[in-house]
PDB file of C-alpha atoms in Angstrom:
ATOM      1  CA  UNK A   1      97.910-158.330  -7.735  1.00  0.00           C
ATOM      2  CA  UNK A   2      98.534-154.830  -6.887  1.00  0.00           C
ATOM      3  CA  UNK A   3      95.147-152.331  -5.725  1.00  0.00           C
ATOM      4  CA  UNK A   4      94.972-149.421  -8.068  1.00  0.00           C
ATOM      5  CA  UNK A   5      97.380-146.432  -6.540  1.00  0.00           C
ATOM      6  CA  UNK A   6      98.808-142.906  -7.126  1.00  0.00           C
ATOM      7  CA  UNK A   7      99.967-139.783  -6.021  1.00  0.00           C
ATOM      8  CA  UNK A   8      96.241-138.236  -6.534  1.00  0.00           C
ATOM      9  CA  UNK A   9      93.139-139.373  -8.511  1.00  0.00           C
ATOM     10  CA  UNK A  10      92.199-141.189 -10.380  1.00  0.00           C
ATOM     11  CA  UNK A  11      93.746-144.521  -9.187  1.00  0.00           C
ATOM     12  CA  UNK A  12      95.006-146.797 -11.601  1.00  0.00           C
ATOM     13  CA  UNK A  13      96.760-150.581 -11.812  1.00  0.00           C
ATOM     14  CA  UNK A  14      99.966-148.744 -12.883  1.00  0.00           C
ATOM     15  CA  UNK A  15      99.370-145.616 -11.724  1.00  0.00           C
ATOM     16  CA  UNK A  16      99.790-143.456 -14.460  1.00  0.00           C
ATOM     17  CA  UNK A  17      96.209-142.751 -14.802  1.00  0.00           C
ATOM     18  CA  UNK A  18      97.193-139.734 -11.481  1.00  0.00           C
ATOM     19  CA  UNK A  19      96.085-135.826 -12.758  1.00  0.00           C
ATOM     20  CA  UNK A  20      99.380-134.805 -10.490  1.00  0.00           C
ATOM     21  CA  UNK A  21     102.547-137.002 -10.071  1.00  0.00           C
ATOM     22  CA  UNK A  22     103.999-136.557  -7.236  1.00  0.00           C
ATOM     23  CA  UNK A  23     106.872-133.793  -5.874  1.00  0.00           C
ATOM     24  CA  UNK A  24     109.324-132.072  -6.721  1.00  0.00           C
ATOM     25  CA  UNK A  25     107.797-129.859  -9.096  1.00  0.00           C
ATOM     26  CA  UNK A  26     110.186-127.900 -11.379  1.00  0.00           C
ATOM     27  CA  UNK A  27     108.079-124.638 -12.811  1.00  0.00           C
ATOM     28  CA  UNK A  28     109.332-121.930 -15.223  1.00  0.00           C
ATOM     29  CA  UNK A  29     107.129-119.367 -16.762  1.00  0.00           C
ATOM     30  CA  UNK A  30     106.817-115.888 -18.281  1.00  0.00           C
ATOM     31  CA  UNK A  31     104.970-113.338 -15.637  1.00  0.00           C
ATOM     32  CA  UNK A  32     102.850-110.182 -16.625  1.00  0.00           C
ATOM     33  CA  UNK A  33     102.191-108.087 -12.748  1.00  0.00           C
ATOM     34  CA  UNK A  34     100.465-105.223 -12.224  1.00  0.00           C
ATOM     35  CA  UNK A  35     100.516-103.560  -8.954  1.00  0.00           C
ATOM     36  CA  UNK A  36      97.868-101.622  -7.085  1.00  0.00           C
ATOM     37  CA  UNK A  37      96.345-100.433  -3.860  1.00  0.00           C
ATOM     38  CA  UNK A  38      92.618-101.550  -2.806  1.00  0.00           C
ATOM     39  CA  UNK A  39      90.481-100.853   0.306  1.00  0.00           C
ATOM     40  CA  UNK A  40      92.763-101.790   3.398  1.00  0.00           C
ATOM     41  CA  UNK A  41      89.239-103.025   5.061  1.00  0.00           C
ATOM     42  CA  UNK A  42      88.405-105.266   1.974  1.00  0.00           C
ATOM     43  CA  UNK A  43      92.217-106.797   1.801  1.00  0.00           C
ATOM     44  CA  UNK A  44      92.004-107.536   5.778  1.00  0.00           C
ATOM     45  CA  UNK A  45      88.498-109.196   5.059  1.00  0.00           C
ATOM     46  CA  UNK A  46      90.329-111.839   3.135  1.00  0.00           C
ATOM     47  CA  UNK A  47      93.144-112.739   5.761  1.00  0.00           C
ATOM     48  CA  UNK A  48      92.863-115.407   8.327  1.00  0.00           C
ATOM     49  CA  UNK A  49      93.191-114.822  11.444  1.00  0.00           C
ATOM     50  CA  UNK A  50      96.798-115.855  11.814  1.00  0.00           C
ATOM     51  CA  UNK A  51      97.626-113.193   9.300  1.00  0.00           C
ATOM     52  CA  UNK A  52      97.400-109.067   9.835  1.00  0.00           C
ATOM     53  CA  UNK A  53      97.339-106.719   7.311  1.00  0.00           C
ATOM     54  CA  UNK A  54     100.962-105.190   5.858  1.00  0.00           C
ATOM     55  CA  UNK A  55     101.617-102.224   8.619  1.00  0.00           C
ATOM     56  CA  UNK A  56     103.231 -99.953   6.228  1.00  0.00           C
ATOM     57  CA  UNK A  57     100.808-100.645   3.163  1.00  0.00           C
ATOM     58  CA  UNK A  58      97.516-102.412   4.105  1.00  0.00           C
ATOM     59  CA  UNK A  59      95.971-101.807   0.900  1.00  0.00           C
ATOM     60  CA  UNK A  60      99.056-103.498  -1.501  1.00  0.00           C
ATOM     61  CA  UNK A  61      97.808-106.080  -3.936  1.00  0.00           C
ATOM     62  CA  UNK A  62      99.524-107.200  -7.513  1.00  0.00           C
ATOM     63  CA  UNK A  63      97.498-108.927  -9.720  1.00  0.00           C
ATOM     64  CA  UNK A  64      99.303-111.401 -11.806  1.00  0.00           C
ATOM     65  CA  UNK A  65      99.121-113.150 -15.036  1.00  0.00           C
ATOM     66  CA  UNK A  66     101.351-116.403 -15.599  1.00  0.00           C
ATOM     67  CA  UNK A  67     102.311-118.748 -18.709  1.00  0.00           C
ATOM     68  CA  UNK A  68     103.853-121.602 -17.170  1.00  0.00           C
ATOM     69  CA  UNK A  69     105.618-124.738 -18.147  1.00  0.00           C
ATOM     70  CA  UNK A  70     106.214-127.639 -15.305  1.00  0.00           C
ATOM     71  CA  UNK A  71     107.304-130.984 -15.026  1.00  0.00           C
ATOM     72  CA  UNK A  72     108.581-133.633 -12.487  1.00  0.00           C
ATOM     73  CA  UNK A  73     112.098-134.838 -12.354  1.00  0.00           C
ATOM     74  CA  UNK A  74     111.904-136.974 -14.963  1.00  0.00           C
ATOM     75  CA  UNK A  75     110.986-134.357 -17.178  1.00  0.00           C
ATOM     76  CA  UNK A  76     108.859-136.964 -19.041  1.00  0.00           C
ATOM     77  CA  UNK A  77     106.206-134.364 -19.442  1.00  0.00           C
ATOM     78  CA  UNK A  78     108.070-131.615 -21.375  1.00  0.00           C
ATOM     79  CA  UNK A  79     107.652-133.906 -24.554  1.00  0.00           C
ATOM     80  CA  UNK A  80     103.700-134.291 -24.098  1.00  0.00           C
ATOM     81  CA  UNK A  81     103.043-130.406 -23.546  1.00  0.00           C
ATOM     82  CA  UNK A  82      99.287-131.464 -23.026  1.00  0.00           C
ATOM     83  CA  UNK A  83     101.240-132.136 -19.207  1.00  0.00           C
ATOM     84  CA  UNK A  84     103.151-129.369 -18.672  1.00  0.00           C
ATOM     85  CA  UNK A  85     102.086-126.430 -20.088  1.00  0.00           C
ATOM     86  CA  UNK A  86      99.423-123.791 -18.485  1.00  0.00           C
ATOM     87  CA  UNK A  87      98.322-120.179 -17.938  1.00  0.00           C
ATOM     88  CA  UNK A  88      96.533-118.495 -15.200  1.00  0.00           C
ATOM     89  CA  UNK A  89      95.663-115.190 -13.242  1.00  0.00           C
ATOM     90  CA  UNK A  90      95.903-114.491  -9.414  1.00  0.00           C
ATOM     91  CA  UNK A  91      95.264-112.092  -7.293  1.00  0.00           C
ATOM     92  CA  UNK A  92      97.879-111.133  -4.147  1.00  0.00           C
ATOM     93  CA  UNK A  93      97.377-109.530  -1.143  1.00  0.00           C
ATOM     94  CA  UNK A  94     100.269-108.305   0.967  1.00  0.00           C
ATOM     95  CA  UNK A  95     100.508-109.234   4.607  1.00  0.00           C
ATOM     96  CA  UNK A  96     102.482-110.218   7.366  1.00  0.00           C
ATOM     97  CA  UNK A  97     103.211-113.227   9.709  1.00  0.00           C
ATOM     98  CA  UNK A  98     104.430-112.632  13.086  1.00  0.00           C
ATOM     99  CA  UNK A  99     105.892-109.318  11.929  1.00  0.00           C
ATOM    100  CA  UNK A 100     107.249-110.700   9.009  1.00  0.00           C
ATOM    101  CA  UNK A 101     106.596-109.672   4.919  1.00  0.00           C
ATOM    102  CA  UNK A 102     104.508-111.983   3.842  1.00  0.00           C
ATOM    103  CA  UNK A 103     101.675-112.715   0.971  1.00  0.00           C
ATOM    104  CA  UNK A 104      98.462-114.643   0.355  1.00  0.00           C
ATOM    105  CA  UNK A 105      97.038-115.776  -3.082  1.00  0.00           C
ATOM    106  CA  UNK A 106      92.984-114.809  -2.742  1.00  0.00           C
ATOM    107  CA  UNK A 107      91.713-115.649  -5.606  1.00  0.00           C
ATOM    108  CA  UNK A 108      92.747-117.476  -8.542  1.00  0.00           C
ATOM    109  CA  UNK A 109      92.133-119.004 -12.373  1.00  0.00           C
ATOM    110  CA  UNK A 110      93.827-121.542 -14.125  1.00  0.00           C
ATOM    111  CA  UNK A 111      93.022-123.337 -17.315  1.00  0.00           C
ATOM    112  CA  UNK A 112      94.425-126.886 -16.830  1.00  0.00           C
ATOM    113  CA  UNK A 113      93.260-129.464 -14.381  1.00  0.00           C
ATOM    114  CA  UNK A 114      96.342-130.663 -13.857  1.00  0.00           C
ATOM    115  CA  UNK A 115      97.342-127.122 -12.418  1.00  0.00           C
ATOM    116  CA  UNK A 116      93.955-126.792 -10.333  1.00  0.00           C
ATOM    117  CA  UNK A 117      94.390-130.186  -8.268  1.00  0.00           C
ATOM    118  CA  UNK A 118      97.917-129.607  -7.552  1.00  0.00           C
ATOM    119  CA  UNK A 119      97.093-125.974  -6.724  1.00  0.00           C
ATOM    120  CA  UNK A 120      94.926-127.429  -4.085  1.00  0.00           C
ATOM    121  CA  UNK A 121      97.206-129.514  -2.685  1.00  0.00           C
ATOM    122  CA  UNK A 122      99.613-125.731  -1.770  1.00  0.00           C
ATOM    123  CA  UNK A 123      96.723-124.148  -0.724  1.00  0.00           C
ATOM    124  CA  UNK A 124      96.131-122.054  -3.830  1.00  0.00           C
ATOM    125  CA  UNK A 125      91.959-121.672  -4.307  1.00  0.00           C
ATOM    126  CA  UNK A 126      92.202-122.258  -7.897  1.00  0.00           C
ATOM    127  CA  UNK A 127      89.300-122.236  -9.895  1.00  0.00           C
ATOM    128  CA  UNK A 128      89.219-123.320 -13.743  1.00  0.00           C
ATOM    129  CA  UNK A 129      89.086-120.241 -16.288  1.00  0.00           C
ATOM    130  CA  UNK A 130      90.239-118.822 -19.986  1.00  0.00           C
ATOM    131  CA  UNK A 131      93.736-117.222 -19.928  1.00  0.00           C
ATOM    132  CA  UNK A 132      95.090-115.075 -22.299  1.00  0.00           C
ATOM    133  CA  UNK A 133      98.595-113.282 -22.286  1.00  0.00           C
ATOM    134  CA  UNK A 134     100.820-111.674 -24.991  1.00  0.00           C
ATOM    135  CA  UNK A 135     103.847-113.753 -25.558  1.00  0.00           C
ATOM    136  CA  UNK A 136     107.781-112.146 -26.357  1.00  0.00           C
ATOM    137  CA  UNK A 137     110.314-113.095 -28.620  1.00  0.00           C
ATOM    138  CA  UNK A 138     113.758-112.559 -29.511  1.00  0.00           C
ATOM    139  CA  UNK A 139     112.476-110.955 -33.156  1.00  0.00           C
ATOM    140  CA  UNK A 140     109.603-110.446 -35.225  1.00  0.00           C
ATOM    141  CA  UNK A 141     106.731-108.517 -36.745  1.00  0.00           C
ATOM    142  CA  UNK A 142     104.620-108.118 -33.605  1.00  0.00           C
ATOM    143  CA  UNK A 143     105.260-105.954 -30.890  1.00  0.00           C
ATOM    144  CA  UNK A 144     106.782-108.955 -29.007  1.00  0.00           C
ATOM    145  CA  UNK A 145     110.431-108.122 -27.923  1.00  0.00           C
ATOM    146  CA  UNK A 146     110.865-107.171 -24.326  1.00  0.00           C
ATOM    147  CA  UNK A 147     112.370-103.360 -24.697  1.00  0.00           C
ATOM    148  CA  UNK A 148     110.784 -99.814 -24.600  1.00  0.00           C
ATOM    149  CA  UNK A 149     107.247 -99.730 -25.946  1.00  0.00           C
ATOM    150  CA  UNK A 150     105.276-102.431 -26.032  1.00  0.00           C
ATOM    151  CA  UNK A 151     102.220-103.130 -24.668  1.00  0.00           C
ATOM    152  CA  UNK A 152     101.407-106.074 -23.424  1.00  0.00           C
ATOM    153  CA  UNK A 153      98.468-107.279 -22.212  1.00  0.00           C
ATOM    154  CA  UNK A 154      96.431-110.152 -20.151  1.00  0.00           C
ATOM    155  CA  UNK A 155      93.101-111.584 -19.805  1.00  0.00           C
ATOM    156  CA  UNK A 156      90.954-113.637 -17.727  1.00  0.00           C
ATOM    157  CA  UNK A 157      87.433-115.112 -18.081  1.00  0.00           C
ATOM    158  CA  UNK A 158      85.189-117.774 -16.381  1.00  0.00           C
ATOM    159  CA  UNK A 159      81.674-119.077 -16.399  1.00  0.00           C
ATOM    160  CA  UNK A 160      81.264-116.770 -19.492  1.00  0.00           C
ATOM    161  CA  UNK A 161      82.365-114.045 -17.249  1.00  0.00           C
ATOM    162  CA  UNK A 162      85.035-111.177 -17.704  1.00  0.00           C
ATOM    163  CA  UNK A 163      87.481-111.950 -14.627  1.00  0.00           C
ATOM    164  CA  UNK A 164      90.379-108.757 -15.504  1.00  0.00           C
ATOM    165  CA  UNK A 165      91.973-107.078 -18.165  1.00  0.00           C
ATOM    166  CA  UNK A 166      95.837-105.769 -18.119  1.00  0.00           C
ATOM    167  CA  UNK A 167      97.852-103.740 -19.748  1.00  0.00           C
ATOM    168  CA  UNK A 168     101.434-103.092 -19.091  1.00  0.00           C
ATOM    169  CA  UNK A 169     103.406-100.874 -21.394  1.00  0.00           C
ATOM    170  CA  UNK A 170     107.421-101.065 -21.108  1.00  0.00           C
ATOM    171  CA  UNK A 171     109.654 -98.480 -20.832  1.00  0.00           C
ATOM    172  CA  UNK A 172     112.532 -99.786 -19.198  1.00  0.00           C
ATOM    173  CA  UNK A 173     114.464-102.342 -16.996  1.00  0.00           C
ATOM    174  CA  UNK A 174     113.726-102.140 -13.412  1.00  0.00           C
ATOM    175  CA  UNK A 175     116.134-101.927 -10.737  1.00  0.00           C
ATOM    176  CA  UNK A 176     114.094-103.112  -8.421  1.00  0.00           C
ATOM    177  CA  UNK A 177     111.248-105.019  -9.496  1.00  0.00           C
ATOM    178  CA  UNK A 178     107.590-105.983  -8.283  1.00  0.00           C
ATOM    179  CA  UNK A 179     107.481-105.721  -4.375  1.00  0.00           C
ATOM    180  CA  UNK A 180     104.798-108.588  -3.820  1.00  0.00           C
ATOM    181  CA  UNK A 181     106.456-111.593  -5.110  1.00  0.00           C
ATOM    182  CA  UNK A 182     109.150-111.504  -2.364  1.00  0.00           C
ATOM    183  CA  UNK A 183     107.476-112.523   0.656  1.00  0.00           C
ATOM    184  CA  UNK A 184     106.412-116.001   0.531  1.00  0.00           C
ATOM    185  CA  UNK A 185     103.077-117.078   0.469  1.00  0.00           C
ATOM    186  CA  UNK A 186     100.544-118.245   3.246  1.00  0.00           C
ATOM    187  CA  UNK A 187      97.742-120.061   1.736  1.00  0.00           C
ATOM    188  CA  UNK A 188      95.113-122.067   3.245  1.00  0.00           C
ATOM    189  CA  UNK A 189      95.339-125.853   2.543  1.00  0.00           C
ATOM    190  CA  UNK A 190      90.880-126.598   3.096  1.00  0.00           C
ATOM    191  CA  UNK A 191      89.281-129.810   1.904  1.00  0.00           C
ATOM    192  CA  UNK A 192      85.779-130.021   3.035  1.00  0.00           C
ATOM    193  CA  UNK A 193      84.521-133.514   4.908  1.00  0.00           C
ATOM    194  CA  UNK A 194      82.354-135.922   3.402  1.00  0.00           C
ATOM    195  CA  UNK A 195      79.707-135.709   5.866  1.00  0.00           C
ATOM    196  CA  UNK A 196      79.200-132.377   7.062  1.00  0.00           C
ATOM    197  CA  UNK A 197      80.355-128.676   6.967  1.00  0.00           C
ATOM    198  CA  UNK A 198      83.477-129.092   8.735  1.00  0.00           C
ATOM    199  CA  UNK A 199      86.370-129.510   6.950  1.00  0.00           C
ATOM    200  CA  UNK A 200      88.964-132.588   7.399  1.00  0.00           C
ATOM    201  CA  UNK A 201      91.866-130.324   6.560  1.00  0.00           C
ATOM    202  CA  UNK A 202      91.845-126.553   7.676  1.00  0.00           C
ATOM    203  CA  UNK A 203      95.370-125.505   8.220  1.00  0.00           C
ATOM    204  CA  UNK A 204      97.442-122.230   7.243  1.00  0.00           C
ATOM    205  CA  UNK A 205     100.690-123.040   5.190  1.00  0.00           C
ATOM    206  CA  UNK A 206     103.634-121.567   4.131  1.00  0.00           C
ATOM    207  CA  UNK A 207     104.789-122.073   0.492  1.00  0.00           C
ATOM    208  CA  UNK A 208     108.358-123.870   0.225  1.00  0.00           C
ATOM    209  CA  UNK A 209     110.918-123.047  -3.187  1.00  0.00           C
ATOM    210  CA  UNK A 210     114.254-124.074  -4.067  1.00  0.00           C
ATOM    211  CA  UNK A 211     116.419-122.781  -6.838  1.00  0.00           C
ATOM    212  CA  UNK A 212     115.096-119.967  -7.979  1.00  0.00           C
ATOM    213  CA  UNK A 213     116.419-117.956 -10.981  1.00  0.00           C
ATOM    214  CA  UNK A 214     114.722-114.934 -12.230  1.00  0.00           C
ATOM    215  CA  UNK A 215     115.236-113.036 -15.411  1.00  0.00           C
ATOM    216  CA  UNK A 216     116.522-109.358 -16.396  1.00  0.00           C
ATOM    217  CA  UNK A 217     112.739-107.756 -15.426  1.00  0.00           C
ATOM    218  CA  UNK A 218     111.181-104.751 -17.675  1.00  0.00           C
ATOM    219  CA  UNK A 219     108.412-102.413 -16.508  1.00  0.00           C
ATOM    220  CA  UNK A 220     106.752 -99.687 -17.154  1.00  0.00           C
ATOM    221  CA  UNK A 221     103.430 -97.793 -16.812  1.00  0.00           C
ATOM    222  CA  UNK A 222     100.214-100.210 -16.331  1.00  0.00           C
ATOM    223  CA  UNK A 223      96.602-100.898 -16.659  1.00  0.00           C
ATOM    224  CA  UNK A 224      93.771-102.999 -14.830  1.00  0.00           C
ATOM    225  CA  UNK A 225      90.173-103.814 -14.564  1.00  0.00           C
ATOM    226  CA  UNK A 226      88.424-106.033 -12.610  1.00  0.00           C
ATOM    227  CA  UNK A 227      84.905-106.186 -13.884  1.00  0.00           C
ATOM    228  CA  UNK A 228      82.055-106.734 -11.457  1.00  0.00           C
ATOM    229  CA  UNK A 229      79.838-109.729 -13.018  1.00  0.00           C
ATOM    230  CA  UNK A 230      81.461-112.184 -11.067  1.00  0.00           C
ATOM    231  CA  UNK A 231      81.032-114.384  -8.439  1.00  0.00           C
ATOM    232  CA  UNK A 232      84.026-113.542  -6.535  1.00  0.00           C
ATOM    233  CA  UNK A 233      83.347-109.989  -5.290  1.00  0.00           C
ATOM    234  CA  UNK A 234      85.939-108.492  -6.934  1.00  0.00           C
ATOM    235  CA  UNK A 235      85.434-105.007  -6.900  1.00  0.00           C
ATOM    236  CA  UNK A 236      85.517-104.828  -3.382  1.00  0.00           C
ATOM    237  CA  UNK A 237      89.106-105.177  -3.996  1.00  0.00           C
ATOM    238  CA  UNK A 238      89.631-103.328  -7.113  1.00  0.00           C
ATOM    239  CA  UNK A 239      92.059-100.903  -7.809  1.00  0.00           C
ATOM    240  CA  UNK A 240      92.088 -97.895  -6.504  1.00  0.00           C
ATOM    241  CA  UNK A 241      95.527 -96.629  -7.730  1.00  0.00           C
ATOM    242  CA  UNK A 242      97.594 -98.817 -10.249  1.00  0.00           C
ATOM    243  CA  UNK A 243     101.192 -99.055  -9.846  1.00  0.00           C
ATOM    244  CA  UNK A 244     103.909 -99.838 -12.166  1.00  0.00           C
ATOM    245  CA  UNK A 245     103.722-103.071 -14.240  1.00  0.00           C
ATOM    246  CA  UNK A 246     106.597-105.557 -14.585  1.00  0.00           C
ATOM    247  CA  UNK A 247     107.930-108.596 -17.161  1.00  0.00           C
ATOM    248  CA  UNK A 248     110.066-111.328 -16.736  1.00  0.00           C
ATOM    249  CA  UNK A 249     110.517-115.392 -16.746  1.00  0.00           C
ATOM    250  CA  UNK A 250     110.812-117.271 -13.604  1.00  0.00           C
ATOM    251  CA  UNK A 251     111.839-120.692 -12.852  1.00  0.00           C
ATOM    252  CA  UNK A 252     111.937-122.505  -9.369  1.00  0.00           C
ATOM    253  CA  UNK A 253     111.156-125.762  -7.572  1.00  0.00           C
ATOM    254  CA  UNK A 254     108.505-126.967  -4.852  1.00  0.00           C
ATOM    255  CA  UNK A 255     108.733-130.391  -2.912  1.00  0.00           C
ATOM    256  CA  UNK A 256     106.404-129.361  -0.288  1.00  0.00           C
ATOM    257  CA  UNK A 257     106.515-126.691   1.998  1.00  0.00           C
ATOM    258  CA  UNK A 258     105.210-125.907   5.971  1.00  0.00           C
ATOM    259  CA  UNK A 259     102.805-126.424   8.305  1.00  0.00           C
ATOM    260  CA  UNK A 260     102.092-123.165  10.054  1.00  0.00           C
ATOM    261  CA  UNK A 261      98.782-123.402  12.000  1.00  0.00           C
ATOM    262  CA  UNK A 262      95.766-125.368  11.990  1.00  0.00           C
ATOM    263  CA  UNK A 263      93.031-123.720  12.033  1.00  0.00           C
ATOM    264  CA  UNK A 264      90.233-123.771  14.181  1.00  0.00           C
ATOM    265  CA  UNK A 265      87.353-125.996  12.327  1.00  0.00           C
ATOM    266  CA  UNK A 266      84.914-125.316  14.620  1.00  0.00           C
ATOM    267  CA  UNK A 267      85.364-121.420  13.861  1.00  0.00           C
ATOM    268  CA  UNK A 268      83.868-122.481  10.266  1.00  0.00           C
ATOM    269  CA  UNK A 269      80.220-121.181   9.901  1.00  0.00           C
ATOM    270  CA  UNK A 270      77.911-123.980   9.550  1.00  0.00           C
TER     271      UNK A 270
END
């Protein structure tokens, strides 16, 4: 007879019963940024020590609304959207590694479960929240057709708590688009032990991507709030000045991606 198995939880004769399958994971989506500059000292509070600050704009951050839809290879969960389709909000810092551009994901929401656990697995902190994010189409009534004018606008709540508010009004194509999605991103892979404060896993990774394709991207003048009832101290971080704001759809790939440093668990407070 064959033990119960799968990629993650919950283990299962056939293994179906998994929240993630297993890699590659094949991810396109419709993005909503907003750009801004915080307190250099809050943004550096946030890095590990393997990271240091951007030298040419300590203070850069983007916060980021997504409406994804993923799958696996055999694309058996396009047909069961239930499986593939999610929102969520993040907040980026900009930093570098060894000189190099890079960014970090500090905080962020996501409304599936699905989305969370496999967030975990990259090293994304996600947390479970309410997404909201105004979708475009080709034609229609609504305001919804990417060209000069619209507004459109996200939202993000948790715990019964306001998380952010954006606005991004179009008013043209951008030739060069948003700065912080470039640089790849250095999260922190952490899963606590089972018998004490220090974790099992505490390493730093770097984020791994394969065939990306981006859209034609629109921005345009933006908004954002960050409201302070929240657990996360978020207006230590909030803006204070608001760049442009962008739109477009982006599609790429993950099968894993690298180790970079393991972190010193005895550095963890008890």
């Amino acid at each position: 007879m064959t033990p119960p198995h799968g990629y993650t939880a919950p283990l299962s004769p056939d293994g179906r019963a998994e929240i993630v399958p297993p890699p590659p994971w094949h991810y396109v989506g419709d993005f909503t940024i907003v750009e801004y500059r915080s307190q250099p000292e809050a943004v550096a509070a946030l890095l590990p020590p393997e990271l240091d600050p951007n030298p040419d704009d300590p203070g850069a951050m983007a916060a980021i609304f997504a409406d994804w839809q993923s799958c696996t290879d055999d694309v058996h969960e396009v047909h069961d959207p239930a499986q593939c389709q999610y929102k969520e909000f993040f907040l980026v810092v900009s930093c570098a590694y060894h000189g190099r551009p890079a960014s970090r994901c500090v905080y962020i929401w996501v409304d599936k479960d699905f989305a969370m656990y496999r967030g975990w697995i990259q090293g994304f902190p996600k947390k479970l929240g309410e997404i909201h994010m105004t979708r475009t189409y080709a034609f229609g009534i609504p305001p919804a057709a990417l060209r000069r004018g619209p507004k459109l606008g996200g939202t993000c709540s948790a715990r019964g708590r306001a998380i952010a508010r954006a606005v991004d009004t179009l008013t043209g194509i951008s030739e060069t688009g948003p700065t912080l999605n470039d640089p790849p991103m250095h999260n922190t892979r952490h899963f606590p032990a089972y018998d004490g404060p220090r974790p099992d896993v505490f390493e730093l990774v770097r984020s791994g991507g394969y065939d990306r394709q981006v859209s034609e991207i629109w921005e345009g003048d933006a908004e954002l709030t960050l409201y302070p009832d929240t657990i996360e101290d978020l207006q230590a971080i909030a803006p204070l000045e608001v760049g442009k704001g962008f739109r477009f759809t982006f599609a790429y790939s993950v099968n894993g991606g690298q180790v970079l440093a393991q972190h010193d668990k005895d550095a963890m407070p008890a």
